[in-house]
Amino acid sequence: MLLCQPIFLIFAFLSIPTGVLSRRGNGDSSSDSGTSSDSDDSSSSGGTYVCSDDHKLTTTGLQPSYYLNYTMVAGDPGAYTDWNGLYFQGEASFDYVIRDLPINNTYSGTDCPKDHRSIRMLGIAWVGPRTPTPADLHNPFTMGFQAWQSDNPIANITYSYNSCDADVNLVHLKTTVDWREYVQETNRDVEGAIDAVVLNVTQVGNDSHEVQFRGVYDVSSLRSAQTIFASDGTHEDQIHLPAKTCSTMGDILIGWPSGTMINGTMTNNTLTLSISGTTVAGFGDLNGSHNEQVNVTFSIDFKGTYDSANSSQVLHVGASDQSLVSFEKATSGAVAWASPRSLLAISLVVATGMAYI
Ligand SMILES: *[C@@H]1O[C@H](CO)[C@@H](O)[C@H](O)[C@H]1NC(C)=O
Ligand SMILES: *[C@@H]1O[C@H](CO)[C@@H](O)[C@H](O)[C@H]1NC(C)=O
Ligand SMILES: *[C@@H]1O[C@H](CO)[C@@H](O)[C@H](O)[C@H]1NC(C)=O
Ligand SMILES: *[C@@H]1O[C@H](CO)[C@@H](O)[C@H](O)[C@H]1NC(C)=O
Ligand SMILES: *[C@@H]1O[C@H](CO)[C@@H](O)[C@H](O)[C@H]1NC(C)=O
Ligand SMILES: *[C@@H]1O[C@H](CO)[C@@H](O)[C@H](O)[C@H]1NC(C)=O
Ligand SMILES: *[C@@H]1O[C@H](CO)[C@@H](O)[C@H](O)[C@H]1NC(C)=O
Ligand SMILES: *[C@@H]1O[C@H](CO)[C@@H](O)[C@H](O)[C@H]1NC(C)=O
Ligand SMILES: *[C@@H]1O[C@H](CO)[C@@H](O)[C@H](O)[C@H]1NC(C)=O
Ligand SMILES: CC(=O)N[C@H]1CO[C@H](CO)[C@@H](O)[C@@H]1O
């Protein structure tokens, strides 16, 4: 179809935030929650590189990288396409309970809270229509979600994001993920995508303007040689708890355990999302991983509202045609994205495309 640009998967890896150069940033730029000093996270090399936090909210990691085949208009990254999707922003909470395992609870250093804890976060979700390729996917839409610890009001969501901390997202979900496998015989990478969560999307009761979705995260069908790659170039999509949770132990790496429940509801104006599960998690930090493991039961809840300022599409829920969810170009708000220059680029691309027909 139109605007099918050659893919540049590599672009995904070029969007590495400056902060990745110093993985944990430097102390004072850490979270806005004020209470954490993160002093044990500063670069151990004593190097002089200082990341300056520009508070720019990076959302490129919300989409599988093959979306670039459809959303990148050559020469004009801001141009409107039918696959741009839309954003929801709002508050989220990360509730968890950490339990020692029956064995392995005697290693020195595990000093984790034993009671129920909750982290307040801000988050942003992206929802976009399924692209024509890859053709073997089930979900009618793709959803991406990221949330980070913050005490800021939602109005300050952009400012609240620490662009220097490559681990800033405690939760990073894509319902469809890219995979890549290096094939020795042909000396090439083979690439594809799978629904990490196969979503069952149904109408809510008799309200035709709300849908619910539900699924279980499971990428176990991927062979071990196939690696899910992160489209934000910094780290794999994952859930983790901050390094300060258990003193000196580093991040608690929850990852994406198979069996994690994902469900929620969606209207043209609101998105609710719940992610819950339990797993045996390890620790990881700059010094590598530790032997200790803990049992973590977690529940993440997000409630977002349509972000018209940054969305070039609107969602139609319960549209008259067969599909429960459809996407249309927004008639207000982020239409400003399509500057006259963009419109010119679109018409050039369309014209070029037509020349090939
Ligand atoms: C993206 O485009 C490239 C080049 O046209 C193609 O080789 C690749 O299969 C496409 N990938 C997807 C997922 O559509
Ligand atoms: C947003 O954050 C900045 C820096 O912390 C602060 O100066 C400003 O007052 C905040 N705005 C709101 C609406 O809280
Ligand atoms: C999908 O969800 C509906 C409503 O909750 C339920 O009745 C149906 O059994 C589900 N289908 C599958 C395949 O899970
Ligand atoms: C949905 O059905 C219930 C009873 O089954 C009714 O009370 C309610 O008014 C209906 N809502 C709509 C939007 O039709
Ligand atoms: C997800 O499912 C759980 C259990 O059925 C329910 O309590 C929760 O409200 C659902 N969350 C959303 C956002 O629909
Ligand atoms: C959502 O749909 C309602 C009608 O059902 C409409 O009034 C409202 O403007 C729509 N909101 C957005 C953000 O499109
Ligand atoms: C990493 O190792 C260094 C040197 O052994 C130590 O000083 C530092 O506290 C360790 N950092 C963490 C997070 O364990
Ligand atoms: C306990 O730790 C050892 C050493 O890392 C590991 O081999 C073993 O699987 C762990 N046991 C449990 C129950 O996690
Ligand atoms: C982890 O904790 C949950 C809830 O307390 C429990 O049901 C589960 O059996 C525990 N798993 C392990 C491996 O200890
Ligand atoms: C993620 C993103 O693009 N956020 C932008 C949303 O719109 C506001 C207002 O134009 C910008 O300041 C944000 O950077």
PDB file of N, CA and C in Angstrom, residues 242-303:
ATOM      1  N   PRO A 242      13.422  -0.673  40.972  1.00  0.00           N
ATOM      2  CA  PRO A 242      14.623   0.155  41.073  1.00  0.00           C
ATOM      3  C   PRO A 242      15.683  -0.435  41.990  1.00  0.00           C
ATOM      4  N   ALA A 243      16.909  -0.030  41.727  1.00  0.00           N
ATOM      5  CA  ALA A 243      18.063  -0.577  42.441  1.00  0.00           C
ATOM      6  C   ALA A 243      17.965  -0.385  43.945  1.00  0.00           C
ATOM      7  N   LYS A 244      17.310   0.672  44.376  1.00  0.00           N
ATOM      8  CA  LYS A 244      17.306   0.940  45.814  1.00  0.00           C
ATOM      9  C   LYS A 244      16.315   0.067  46.584  1.00  0.00           C
ATOM     10  N   THR A 245      15.539  -0.763  45.859  1.00  0.00           N
ATOM     11  CA  THR A 245      14.506  -1.564  46.527  1.00  0.00           C
ATOM     12  C   THR A 245      15.096  -2.471  47.604  1.00  0.00           C
ATOM     13  N   CYS A 246      16.111  -3.257  47.233  1.00  0.00           N
ATOM     14  CA  CYS A 246      16.832  -4.069  48.217  1.00  0.00           C
ATOM     15  C   CYS A 246      18.239  -3.489  48.245  1.00  0.00           C
ATOM     16  N   SER A 247      18.645  -2.956  49.371  1.00  0.00           N
ATOM     17  CA  SER A 247      19.882  -2.180  49.392  1.00  0.00           C
ATOM     18  C   SER A 247      21.070  -2.934  48.802  1.00  0.00           C
ATOM     19  N   THR A 248      21.817  -2.269  47.973  1.00  0.00           N
ATOM     20  CA  THR A 248      23.058  -2.734  47.340  1.00  0.00           C
ATOM     21  C   THR A 248      22.897  -3.900  46.372  1.00  0.00           C
ATOM     22  N   MET A 249      21.677  -4.342  46.109  1.00  0.00           N
ATOM     23  CA  MET A 249      21.517  -5.520  45.270  1.00  0.00           C
ATOM     24  C   MET A 249      21.336  -5.207  43.797  1.00  0.00           C
ATOM     25  N   GLY A 250      21.071  -3.960  43.457  1.00  0.00           N
ATOM     26  CA  GLY A 250      20.820  -3.644  42.051  1.00  0.00           C
ATOM     27  C   GLY A 250      19.361  -3.829  41.685  1.00  0.00           C
ATOM     28  N   ASP A 251      19.054  -3.575  40.416  1.00  0.00           N
ATOM     29  CA  ASP A 251      17.677  -3.705  39.943  1.00  0.00           C
ATOM     30  C   ASP A 251      17.160  -5.121  40.156  1.00  0.00           C
ATOM     31  N   ILE A 252      15.893  -5.239  40.482  1.00  0.00           N
ATOM     32  CA  ILE A 252      15.253  -6.551  40.497  1.00  0.00           C
ATOM     33  C   ILE A 252      14.675  -6.767  39.102  1.00  0.00           C
ATOM     34  N   LEU A 253      15.226  -7.717  38.385  1.00  0.00           N
ATOM     35  CA  LEU A 253      14.866  -7.912  36.984  1.00  0.00           C
ATOM     36  C   LEU A 253      13.718  -8.907  36.868  1.00  0.00           C
ATOM     37  N   ILE A 254      12.537  -8.371  36.688  1.00  0.00           N
ATOM     38  CA  ILE A 254      11.358  -9.225  36.558  1.00  0.00           C
ATOM     39  C   ILE A 254      11.225  -9.727  35.126  1.00  0.00           C
ATOM     40  N   GLY A 255      11.648  -8.908  34.170  1.00  0.00           N
ATOM     41  CA  GLY A 255      11.568  -9.303  32.767  1.00  0.00           C
ATOM     42  C   GLY A 255      10.120  -9.352  32.300  1.00  0.00           C
ATOM     43  N   TRP A 256       9.807 -10.317  31.452  1.00  0.00           N
ATOM     44  CA  TRP A 256       8.417 -10.547  31.040  1.00  0.00           C
ATOM     45  C   TRP A 256       8.113 -12.022  31.218  1.00  0.00           C
ATOM     46  N   PRO A 257       7.812 -12.426  32.475  1.00  0.00           N
ATOM     47  CA  PRO A 257       7.566 -13.842  32.702  1.00  0.00           C
ATOM     48  C   PRO A 257       6.358 -14.340  31.900  1.00  0.00           C
ATOM     49  N   SER A 258       6.523 -15.497  31.266  1.00  0.00           N
ATOM     50  CA  SER A 258       5.376 -16.105  30.590  1.00  0.00           C
ATOM     51  C   SER A 258       4.302 -16.338  31.628  1.00  0.00           C
ATOM     52  N   GLY A 259       3.075 -16.042  31.275  1.00  0.00           N
ATOM     53  CA  GLY A 259       1.978 -16.204  32.213  1.00  0.00           C
ATOM     54  C   GLY A 259       1.517 -14.886  32.810  1.00  0.00           C
ATOM     55  N   THR A 260       2.268 -13.811  32.544  1.00  0.00           N
ATOM     56  CA  THR A 260       1.836 -12.500  33.034  1.00  0.00           C
ATOM     57  C   THR A 260       0.502 -12.130  32.382  1.00  0.00           C
ATOM     58  N   MET A 261      -0.458 -11.757  33.205  1.00  0.00           N
ATOM     59  CA  MET A 261      -1.802 -11.398  32.718  1.00  0.00           C
ATOM     60  C   MET A 261      -1.813  -9.947  32.267  1.00  0.00           C
ATOM     61  N   ILE A 262      -2.415  -9.722  31.114  1.00  0.00           N
ATOM     62  CA  ILE A 262      -2.558  -8.347  30.631  1.00  0.00           C
ATOM     63  C   ILE A 262      -4.012  -8.137  30.226  1.00  0.00           C
ATOM     64  N   ASN A 263      -4.650  -7.156  30.807  1.00  0.00           N
ATOM     65  CA  ASN A 263      -6.028  -6.876  30.416  1.00  0.00           C
ATOM     66  C   ASN A 263      -6.328  -5.401  30.580  1.00  0.00           C
ATOM     67  N   GLY A 264      -7.428  -4.983  29.992  1.00  0.00           N
ATOM     68  CA  GLY A 264      -7.775  -3.579  30.097  1.00  0.00           C
ATOM     69  C   GLY A 264      -9.004  -3.241  29.290  1.00  0.00           C
ATOM     70  N   THR A 265      -9.282  -1.945  29.265  1.00  0.00           N
ATOM     71  CA  THR A 265     -10.434  -1.458  28.515  1.00  0.00           C
ATOM     72  C   THR A 265     -10.014  -0.244  27.707  1.00  0.00           C
ATOM     73  N   MET A 266     -10.781   0.049  26.679  1.00  0.00           N
ATOM     74  CA  MET A 266     -10.418   1.149  25.806  1.00  0.00           C
ATOM     75  C   MET A 266     -11.679   1.809  25.244  1.00  0.00           C
ATOM     76  N   THR A 267     -11.704   3.133  25.309  1.00  0.00           N
ATOM     77  CA  THR A 267     -12.694   3.905  24.557  1.00  0.00           C
ATOM     78  C   THR A 267     -11.885   4.882  23.708  1.00  0.00           C
ATOM     79  N   ASN A 268     -12.584   5.744  22.959  1.00  0.00           N
ATOM     80  CA  ASN A 268     -11.825   6.698  22.151  1.00  0.00           C
ATOM     81  C   ASN A 268     -11.087   7.715  23.015  1.00  0.00           C
ATOM     82  N   ASN A 269     -11.400   7.741  24.304  1.00  0.00           N
ATOM     83  CA  ASN A 269     -10.827   8.767  25.167  1.00  0.00           C
ATOM     84  C   ASN A 269     -10.030   8.235  26.351  1.00  0.00           C
ATOM     85  N   THR A 270     -10.219   6.961  26.696  1.00  0.00           N
ATOM     86  CA  THR A 270      -9.550   6.415  27.873  1.00  0.00           C
ATOM     87  C   THR A 270      -8.984   5.029  27.603  1.00  0.00           C
ATOM     88  N   LEU A 271      -7.919   4.734  28.315  1.00  0.00           N
ATOM     89  CA  LEU A 271      -7.334   3.400  28.263  1.00  0.00           C
ATOM     90  C   LEU A 271      -7.022   2.984  29.695  1.00  0.00           C
ATOM     91  N   THR A 272      -7.499   1.811  30.095  1.00  0.00           N
ATOM     92  CA  THR A 272      -7.035   1.248  31.358  1.00  0.00           C
ATOM     93  C   THR A 272      -6.277  -0.026  31.042  1.00  0.00           C
ATOM     94  N   LEU A 273      -5.226  -0.263  31.813  1.00  0.00           N
ATOM     95  CA  LEU A 273      -4.352  -1.395  31.542  1.00  0.00           C
ATOM     96  C   LEU A 273      -3.900  -1.993  32.865  1.00  0.00           C
ATOM     97  N   SER A 274      -4.013  -3.323  32.973  1.00  0.00           N
ATOM     98  CA  SER A 274      -3.519  -4.022  34.164  1.00  0.00           C
ATOM     99  C   SER A 274      -2.534  -5.094  33.718  1.00  0.00           C
ATOM    100  N   ILE A 275      -1.432  -5.181  34.444  1.00  0.00           N
ATOM    101  CA  ILE A 275      -0.405  -6.180  34.158  1.00  0.00           C
ATOM    102  C   ILE A 275      -0.109  -6.853  35.485  1.00  0.00           C
ATOM    103  N   SER A 276      -0.262  -8.163  35.579  1.00  0.00           N
ATOM    104  CA  SER A 276      -0.021  -8.792  36.871  1.00  0.00           C
ATOM    105  C   SER A 276       0.571 -10.188  36.714  1.00  0.00           C
ATOM    106  N   GLY A 277       1.355 -10.560  37.696  1.00  0.00           N
ATOM    107  CA  GLY A 277       1.970 -11.877  37.640  1.00  0.00           C
ATOM    108  C   GLY A 277       2.822 -12.137  38.863  1.00  0.00           C
ATOM    109  N   THR A 278       3.466 -13.277  38.843  1.00  0.00           N
ATOM    110  CA  THR A 278       4.397 -13.614  39.919  1.00  0.00           C
ATOM    111  C   THR A 278       5.543 -14.396  39.296  1.00  0.00           C
ATOM    112  N   THR A 279       6.741 -14.158  39.802  1.00  0.00           N
ATOM    113  CA  THR A 279       7.899 -14.816  39.202  1.00  0.00           C
ATOM    114  C   THR A 279       9.068 -14.864  40.183  1.00  0.00           C
ATOM    115  N   VAL A 280      10.015 -15.716  39.886  1.00  0.00           N
ATOM    116  CA  VAL A 280      11.277 -15.700  40.609  1.00  0.00           C
ATOM    117  C   VAL A 280      12.217 -14.784  39.841  1.00  0.00           C
ATOM    118  N   ALA A 281      12.648 -13.717  40.479  1.00  0.00           N
ATOM    119  CA  ALA A 281      13.438 -12.696  39.802  1.00  0.00           C
ATOM    120  C   ALA A 281      14.853 -12.653  40.355  1.00  0.00           C
ATOM    121  N   GLY A 282      15.774 -12.258  39.494  1.00  0.00           N
ATOM    122  CA  GLY A 282      17.152 -12.081  39.919  1.00  0.00           C
ATOM    123  C   GLY A 282      17.491 -10.604  40.021  1.00  0.00           C
ATOM    124  N   PHE A 283      18.734 -10.334  40.334  1.00  0.00           N
ATOM    125  CA  PHE A 283      19.196  -8.959  40.475  1.00  0.00           C
ATOM    126  C   PHE A 283      20.231  -8.662  39.397  1.00  0.00           C
ATOM    127  N   GLY A 284      20.298  -7.424  39.007  1.00  0.00           N
ATOM    128  CA  GLY A 284      21.322  -7.051  38.048  1.00  0.00           C
ATOM    129  C   GLY A 284      21.699  -5.601  38.204  1.00  0.00           C
ATOM    130  N   ASP A 285      22.970  -5.306  38.077  1.00  0.00           N
ATOM    131  CA  ASP A 285      23.419  -3.924  38.127  1.00  0.00           C
ATOM    132  C   ASP A 285      24.700  -3.791  37.331  1.00  0.00           C
ATOM    133  N   LEU A 286      25.349  -2.679  37.478  1.00  0.00           N
ATOM    134  CA  LEU A 286      26.576  -2.434  36.724  1.00  0.00           C
ATOM    135  C   LEU A 286      27.627  -3.514  36.962  1.00  0.00           C
ATOM    136  N   ASN A 287      27.609  -4.081  38.146  1.00  0.00           N
ATOM    137  CA  ASN A 287      28.617  -5.083  38.505  1.00  0.00           C
ATOM    138  C   ASN A 287      28.216  -6.491  38.063  1.00  0.00           C
ATOM    139  N   GLY A 288      27.166  -6.583  37.300  1.00  0.00           N
ATOM    140  CA  GLY A 288      26.729  -7.904  36.872  1.00  0.00           C
ATOM    141  C   GLY A 288      25.637  -8.438  37.773  1.00  0.00           C
ATOM    142  N   SER A 289      25.317  -9.699  37.586  1.00  0.00           N
ATOM    143  CA  SER A 289      24.202 -10.249  38.348  1.00  0.00           C
ATOM    144  C   SER A 289      24.703 -10.954  39.602  1.00  0.00           C
ATOM    145  N   HIS A 290      23.782 -11.152  40.509  1.00  0.00           N
ATOM    146  CA  HIS A 290      24.096 -11.840  41.755  1.00  0.00           C
ATOM    147  C   HIS A 290      23.422 -13.207  41.746  1.00  0.00           C
ATOM    148  N   ASN A 291      23.799 -14.059  42.667  1.00  0.00           N
ATOM    149  CA  ASN A 291      23.175 -15.371  42.760  1.00  0.00           C
ATOM    150  C   ASN A 291      21.791 -15.313  43.398  1.00  0.00           C
ATOM    151  N   GLU A 292      21.588 -14.316  44.233  1.00  0.00           N
ATOM    152  CA  GLU A 292      20.337 -14.261  44.976  1.00  0.00           C
ATOM    153  C   GLU A 292      19.139 -14.122  44.050  1.00  0.00           C
ATOM    154  N   GLN A 293      18.063 -14.749  44.465  1.00  0.00           N
ATOM    155  CA  GLN A 293      16.812 -14.607  43.752  1.00  0.00           C
ATOM    156  C   GLN A 293      15.710 -14.392  44.772  1.00  0.00           C
ATOM    157  N   VAL A 294      14.666 -13.725  44.340  1.00  0.00           N
ATOM    158  CA  VAL A 294      13.508 -13.513  45.216  1.00  0.00           C
ATOM    159  C   VAL A 294      12.235 -13.786  44.423  1.00  0.00           C
ATOM    160  N   ASN A 295      11.192 -14.034  45.159  1.00  0.00           N
ATOM    161  CA  ASN A 295       9.884 -14.255  44.569  1.00  0.00           C
ATOM    162  C   ASN A 295       9.145 -12.910  44.578  1.00  0.00           C
ATOM    163  N   VAL A 296       8.746 -12.442  43.408  1.00  0.00           N
ATOM    164  CA  VAL A 296       8.062 -11.146  43.323  1.00  0.00           C
ATOM    165  C   VAL A 296       6.660 -11.342  42.756  1.00  0.00           C
ATOM    166  N   THR A 297       5.676 -10.859  43.480  1.00  0.00           N
ATOM    167  CA  THR A 297       4.305 -10.816  42.973  1.00  0.00           C
ATOM    168  C   THR A 297       4.001  -9.358  42.673  1.00  0.00           C
ATOM    169  N   PHE A 298       3.569  -9.080  41.449  1.00  0.00           N
ATOM    170  CA  PHE A 298       3.424  -7.675  41.050  1.00  0.00           C
ATOM    171  C   PHE A 298       2.096  -7.421  40.354  1.00  0.00           C
ATOM    172  N   SER A 299       1.695  -6.169  40.419  1.00  0.00           N
ATOM    173  CA  SER A 299       0.455  -5.742  39.786  1.00  0.00           C
ATOM    174  C   SER A 299       0.625  -4.288  39.372  1.00  0.00           C
ATOM    175  N   ILE A 300       0.509  -4.042  38.081  1.00  0.00           N
ATOM    176  CA  ILE A 300       0.737  -2.703  37.536  1.00  0.00           C
ATOM    177  C   ILE A 300      -0.573  -2.217  36.935  1.00  0.00           C
ATOM    178  N   ASP A 301      -1.006  -1.039  37.315  1.00  0.00           N
ATOM    179  CA  ASP A 301      -2.278  -0.510  36.819  1.00  0.00           C
ATOM    180  C   ASP A 301      -2.078   0.884  36.241  1.00  0.00           C
ATOM    181  N   PHE A 302      -2.669   1.097  35.095  1.00  0.00           N
ATOM    182  CA  PHE A 302      -2.533   2.381  34.399  1.00  0.00           C
ATOM    183  C   PHE A 302      -3.913   2.854  33.976  1.00  0.00           C
ATOM    184  N   LYS A 303      -4.104   4.165  34.081  1.00  0.00           N
ATOM    185  CA  LYS A 303      -5.336   4.775  33.594  1.00  0.00           C
ATOM    186  C   LYS A 303      -4.918   6.003  32.807  1.00  0.00           C
TER     187      LYS A 303
END
